[in-house]
XYZ file of C-alpha atoms in Angstrom:
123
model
C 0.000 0.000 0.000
C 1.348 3.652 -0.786
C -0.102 6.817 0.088
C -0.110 9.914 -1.275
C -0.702 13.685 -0.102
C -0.534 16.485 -2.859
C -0.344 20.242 -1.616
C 1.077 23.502 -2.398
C -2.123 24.336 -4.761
C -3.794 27.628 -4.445
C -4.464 30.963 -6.551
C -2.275 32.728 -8.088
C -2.160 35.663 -11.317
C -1.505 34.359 -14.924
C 2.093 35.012 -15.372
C 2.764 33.176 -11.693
C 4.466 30.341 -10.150
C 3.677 27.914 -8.075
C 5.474 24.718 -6.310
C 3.306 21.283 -5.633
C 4.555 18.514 -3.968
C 3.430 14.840 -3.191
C 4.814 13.412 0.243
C 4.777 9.610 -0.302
C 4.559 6.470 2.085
C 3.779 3.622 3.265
C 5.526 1.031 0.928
C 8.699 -0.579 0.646
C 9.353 -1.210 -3.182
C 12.463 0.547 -4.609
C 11.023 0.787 -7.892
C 8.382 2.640 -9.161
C 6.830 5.201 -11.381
C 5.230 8.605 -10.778
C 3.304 11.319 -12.234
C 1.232 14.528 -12.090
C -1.951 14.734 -13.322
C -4.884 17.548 -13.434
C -8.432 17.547 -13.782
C -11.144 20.127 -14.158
C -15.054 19.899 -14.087
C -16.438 18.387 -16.951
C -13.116 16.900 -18.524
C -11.368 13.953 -18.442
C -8.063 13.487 -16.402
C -5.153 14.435 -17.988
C -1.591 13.475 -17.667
C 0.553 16.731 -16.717
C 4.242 15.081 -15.890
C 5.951 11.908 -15.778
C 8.815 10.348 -14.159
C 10.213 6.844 -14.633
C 12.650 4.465 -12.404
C 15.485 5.656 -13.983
C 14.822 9.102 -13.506
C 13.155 10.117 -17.069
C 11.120 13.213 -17.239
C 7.963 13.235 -19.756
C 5.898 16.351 -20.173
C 2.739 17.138 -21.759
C 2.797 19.638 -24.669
C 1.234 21.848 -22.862
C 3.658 22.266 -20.306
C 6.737 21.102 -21.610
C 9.206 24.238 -20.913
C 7.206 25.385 -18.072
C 6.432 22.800 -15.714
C 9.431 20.718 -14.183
C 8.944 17.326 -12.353
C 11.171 15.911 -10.234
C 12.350 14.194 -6.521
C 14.273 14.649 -3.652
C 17.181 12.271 -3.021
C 15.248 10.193 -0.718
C 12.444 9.393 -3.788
C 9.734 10.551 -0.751
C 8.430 13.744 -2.183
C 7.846 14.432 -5.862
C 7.639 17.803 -7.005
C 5.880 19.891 -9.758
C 7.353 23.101 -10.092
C 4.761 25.265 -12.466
C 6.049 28.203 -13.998
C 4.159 31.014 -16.357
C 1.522 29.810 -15.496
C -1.129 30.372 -17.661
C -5.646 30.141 -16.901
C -6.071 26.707 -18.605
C -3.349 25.415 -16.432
C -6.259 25.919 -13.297
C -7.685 22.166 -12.256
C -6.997 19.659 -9.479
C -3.754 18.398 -9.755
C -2.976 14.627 -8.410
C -0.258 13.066 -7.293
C -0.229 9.170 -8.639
C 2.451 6.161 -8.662
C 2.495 1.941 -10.203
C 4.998 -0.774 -9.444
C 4.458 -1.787 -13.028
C 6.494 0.299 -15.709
C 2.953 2.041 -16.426
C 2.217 3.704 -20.053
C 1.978 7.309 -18.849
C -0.841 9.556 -19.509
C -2.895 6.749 -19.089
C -5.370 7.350 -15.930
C -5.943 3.991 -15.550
C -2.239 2.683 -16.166
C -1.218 3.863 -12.019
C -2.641 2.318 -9.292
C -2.039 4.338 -6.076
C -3.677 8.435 -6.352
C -3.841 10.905 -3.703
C -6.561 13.439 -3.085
C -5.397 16.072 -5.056
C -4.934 19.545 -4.680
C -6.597 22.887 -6.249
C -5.027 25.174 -8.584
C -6.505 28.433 -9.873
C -4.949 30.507 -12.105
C -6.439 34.087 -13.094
C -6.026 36.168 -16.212
């Protein structure tokens, strides 16, 4: 079992930055496979940021250039760094992870989610 707990989410102006990060737990597998992912009302879930075993990054279009993934040394907390940020980047942002090589941005590829946490961005 793994858990996950997103947060650094909140408002900020078009133009802004903002930092998330995912404190994970609860497991003792060295390998395994995390990502970002956002959501707003109405849509479907959609991969935001991807990082592999071996420490590959994979980016939406969308965000490549602005948004950074990555992990402390200790592979507990995974990070989303959002810069120029822009209104379409608002939604719930979640935190997931799989054992099992998944084939990100597919939702239903990662096994383990956390709650999520809110991100509104103004113009």
């Amino acid at each position: 079992q793994m858990d996950l707990v997103e947060s650094g989410g909140g408002s900020v102006e078009a133009g802004g930055s903002l930092r998330l990060t995912c404190a994970r737990s609860g497991y003792s597998n060295s390998h395994y496979y995390m990502a970002w992912f956002r959501q707003v009302p109405g849509k479907e879930r959609e991969g935001v940021a991807a990082i592999d075993n071996d420490g590959l990054n994979f980016y939406a279009d969308s965000v490549r250039g602005r948004f950074t993934i990555s992990q402390n040394n200790a592979r507990d907390n995974l990070y989303l760094q959002m810069n120029s940020l822009k209104p379409e980047d608002s939604g719930m942002y979640f935190c997931a992870a799989d054992f099992a090589s998944p084939r990100w941005p597919l939702v239903g590829e990662y096994t383990y989610w956390g709650q999520g946490t809110q991100v509104s961005v103004s113009s």
